[in-house]
Short mmCIF file of C-alpha atoms in Angstrom, two decimals:
data_model
loop_
_atom_site.label_atom_id
_atom_site.label_comp_id
_atom_site.label_asym_id
_atom_site.label_seq_id
_atom_site.Cartn_x
_atom_site.Cartn_y
_atom_site.Cartn_z
CA MET A 1 -28.24 7.42 0.78
CA GLN A 2 -31.69 7.34 -1.00
CA ASP A 3 -34.49 7.84 0.83
CA ASP A 4 -35.08 3.52 1.02
CA GLY A 5 -31.85 3.40 2.98
CA SER A 6 -29.85 2.71 -0.57
CA PHE A 7 -26.95 3.82 -2.45
CA THR A 8 -26.10 4.17 -5.99
CA ILE A 9 -22.98 3.20 -7.08
CA GLY A 10 -21.62 6.93 -7.53
CA ARG A 11 -22.96 7.42 -3.91
CA LEU A 12 -21.56 4.59 -2.29
CA ALA A 13 -18.15 5.03 -4.03
CA ALA A 14 -18.27 8.66 -2.71
CA ALA A 15 -19.47 7.63 0.81
CA ALA A 16 -16.61 4.53 0.91
CA GLY A 17 -13.87 7.21 -0.59
CA VAL A 18 -13.33 5.01 -3.49
CA GLY A 19 -13.85 5.35 -7.21
CA ILE A 20 -16.67 3.57 -9.45
CA GLN A 21 -14.41 1.46 -10.82
CA THR A 22 -13.19 0.31 -7.48
CA VAL A 23 -16.48 -0.91 -6.40
CA ARG A 24 -17.02 -2.65 -9.86
CA PHE A 25 -13.41 -4.23 -9.31
CA TYR A 26 -14.59 -5.47 -5.76
CA GLU A 27 -17.90 -6.84 -7.14
CA ARG A 28 -15.88 -8.88 -10.13
CA ARG A 29 -13.31 -10.15 -7.77
CA GLY A 30 -16.40 -11.43 -5.24
CA LEU A 31 -14.92 -9.02 -2.43
CA LEU A 32 -18.18 -7.28 -2.65
CA ALA A 33 -21.72 -8.87 -3.29
CA GLN A 34 -23.65 -8.02 -6.00
CA PRO A 35 -26.20 -5.33 -5.62
CA ARG A 36 -29.88 -6.06 -6.15
CA ARG A 37 -31.05 -4.20 -9.57
CA VAL A 38 -34.07 -2.13 -9.74
CA GLY A 39 -35.34 -1.94 -13.32
CA ALA A 40 -32.74 -2.92 -15.95
CA ALA A 41 -30.20 -0.38 -15.17
CA TYR A 42 -29.89 0.78 -11.57
CA ARG A 43 -28.18 -0.87 -8.78
CA HIS A 44 -29.05 -0.37 -5.38
CA TYR A 45 -26.40 -0.51 -2.70
CA THR A 46 -27.15 -1.23 1.23
CA THR A 47 -25.35 -0.27 4.30
CA ASP A 48 -23.80 -3.43 4.64
CA HIS A 49 -21.82 -2.90 1.27
CA LEU A 50 -20.83 0.18 2.83
CA THR A 51 -19.55 -1.18 5.73
CA ARG A 52 -17.73 -4.11 3.77
CA LEU A 53 -16.19 -1.57 1.66
CA ARG A 54 -15.00 0.72 4.23
CA PHE A 55 -13.22 -2.62 5.53
CA ILE A 56 -11.82 -3.63 2.56
CA ARG A 57 -10.01 -0.09 2.06
CA LYS A 58 -9.18 -0.18 5.69
CA ALA A 59 -7.48 -3.17 5.08
CA GLN A 60 -5.61 -2.49 2.18
CA ASN A 61 -4.44 0.44 4.01
CA LEU A 62 -2.82 -1.89 6.60
CA GLY A 63 -0.98 -3.71 4.17
CA PHE A 64 -3.06 -6.72 3.56
CA SER A 65 -3.32 -8.09 0.02
CA LEU A 66 -6.91 -8.62 -1.62
CA LYS A 67 -6.26 -12.34 -1.17
CA GLU A 68 -5.85 -11.88 2.71
CA ILE A 69 -8.69 -9.44 2.55
CA ARG A 70 -10.97 -12.55 1.35
CA THR A 71 -9.36 -14.49 4.13
CA LEU A 72 -10.47 -12.20 6.70
CA LEU A 73 -14.03 -11.51 5.13
CA ASP A 74 -14.43 -15.22 4.81
CA MET A 75 -13.10 -15.56 8.46
CA SER A 76 -16.24 -13.21 9.89
CA ALA A 77 -18.74 -14.84 8.07
CA ALA A 78 -17.72 -18.41 9.26
CA THR A 79 -18.90 -19.86 12.41
CA GLY A 80 -16.29 -20.85 14.69
CA THR A 81 -13.81 -18.38 13.82
CA THR A 82 -12.68 -16.85 16.95
CA CYS A 83 -10.60 -13.61 17.86
CA ALA A 84 -7.43 -15.52 18.40
CA ASP A 85 -7.79 -16.77 14.45
CA VAL A 86 -7.72 -13.06 13.57
CA LYS A 87 -4.77 -11.97 16.00
CA ILE A 88 -2.80 -14.67 14.25
CA LYS A 89 -3.41 -13.10 10.88
CA ALA A 90 -3.03 -9.45 12.17
CA ASP A 91 0.17 -10.74 14.25
CA ARG A 92 1.89 -12.08 11.01
CA LYS A 93 0.94 -8.85 9.03
CA ALA A 94 2.41 -6.67 11.79
CA GLU A 95 5.76 -9.08 11.30
CA GLN A 96 5.92 -8.50 7.60
CA VAL A 97 5.39 -4.28 8.13
CA ALA A 98 8.52 -4.55 10.79
CA ALA A 99 10.47 -6.22 8.07
CA LYS A 100 9.37 -3.88 5.42
CA ILE A 101 10.13 -0.91 7.79
CA THR A 102 14.13 -2.53 8.55
CA ASP A 103 14.16 -2.72 4.66
CA LEU A 104 13.33 0.77 4.17
CA GLN A 105 15.30 2.22 6.54
CA ARG A 106 18.42 0.27 4.97
CA MET A 107 17.38 1.57 1.59
CA LYS A 108 17.06 5.11 3.16
CA ARG A 109 20.57 4.75 4.80
CA ALA A 110 22.15 3.79 1.44
CA LEU A 111 20.46 6.49 -0.47
CA GLU A 112 21.95 8.83 2.15
CA GLU A 113 25.21 7.47 1.69
CA LEU A 114 24.84 7.70 -2.28
CA SER A 115 23.84 11.46 -1.93
CA LYS A 116 26.79 11.97 0.37
CA ALA A 117 28.97 10.77 -2.24
CA CYS A 118 27.53 13.08 -4.61
CA SER A 119 29.45 16.46 -4.57
CA VAL A 120 27.60 19.74 -4.77
CA ASP A 121 30.09 21.11 -7.09
CA ARG A 122 29.45 20.88 -10.91
CA ARG A 123 32.41 18.26 -11.72
CA ALA A 124 31.85 16.39 -15.21
CA MET A 125 30.02 13.03 -14.42
CA GLN A 126 33.16 11.60 -15.29
CA ARG A 127 34.48 12.27 -11.93
CA CYS A 128 31.61 11.66 -10.00
CA ARG A 129 31.82 9.22 -7.64
CA THR A 130 27.89 8.13 -7.63
CA LEU A 131 28.42 5.19 -10.05
CA GLU A 132 30.94 4.15 -8.35
CA CYS A 133 28.66 3.29 -5.58
CA PHE A 134 26.62 0.81 -7.64
CA ASP A 135 29.72 -0.91 -9.11
CA ASP A 136 30.79 -3.42 -6.35
CA GLY A 137 28.10 -3.00 -3.80
CA SER A 138 30.10 -1.82 -1.23
CA PRO A 139 28.37 1.41 0.91
CA CYS A 140 29.38 4.69 -0.72
CA ARG A 141 32.00 6.50 1.61
CA GLN A 142 33.46 9.94 1.06
CA PRO A 143 37.16 9.43 1.11
CA GLU A 144 38.44 10.52 4.47
CA GLN A 145 40.36 13.69 3.06
CA ASN A 146 37.29 14.98 1.40
CA ARG A 147 35.35 14.56 4.34
CA LYS A 148 37.34 16.78 6.01
CA ARG A 149 37.29 19.24 3.22
CA GLY A 150 33.59 18.80 2.69
CA THR A 151 33.90 17.91 -0.79
CA SER A 152 34.22 14.44 -2.89
#
């Protein structure tokens, strides 16, 4: 921060934990207001810019898209928006995250089964069951007799 309470783009980016190009990107997308210019070259950002930039970054970390973030920012600026309105957005995002977690858990189980189908020995690829796991879409399972021996 400079003596007059403003930031250069580099200091703003560093304070928010983003790159300079990210700041410029958000400006081009209209998520971050254009800063006032001093002279012909220098942009001066305020603590309001920093606050908004941190909000955008945190919202992205929570899984909000830039379009959703714009909506949240618009809601915060609009008179008549209530906490209940924001709660609806947060609840909807939480439901989406829960669905993603379910999908990721399913993917993890499938990958674990795929890994189990792979033998640790040095068999030729022609005898490896790994590719079978992708053939018919059925779960990869080791044959019963091989499970007991620990091979596939």
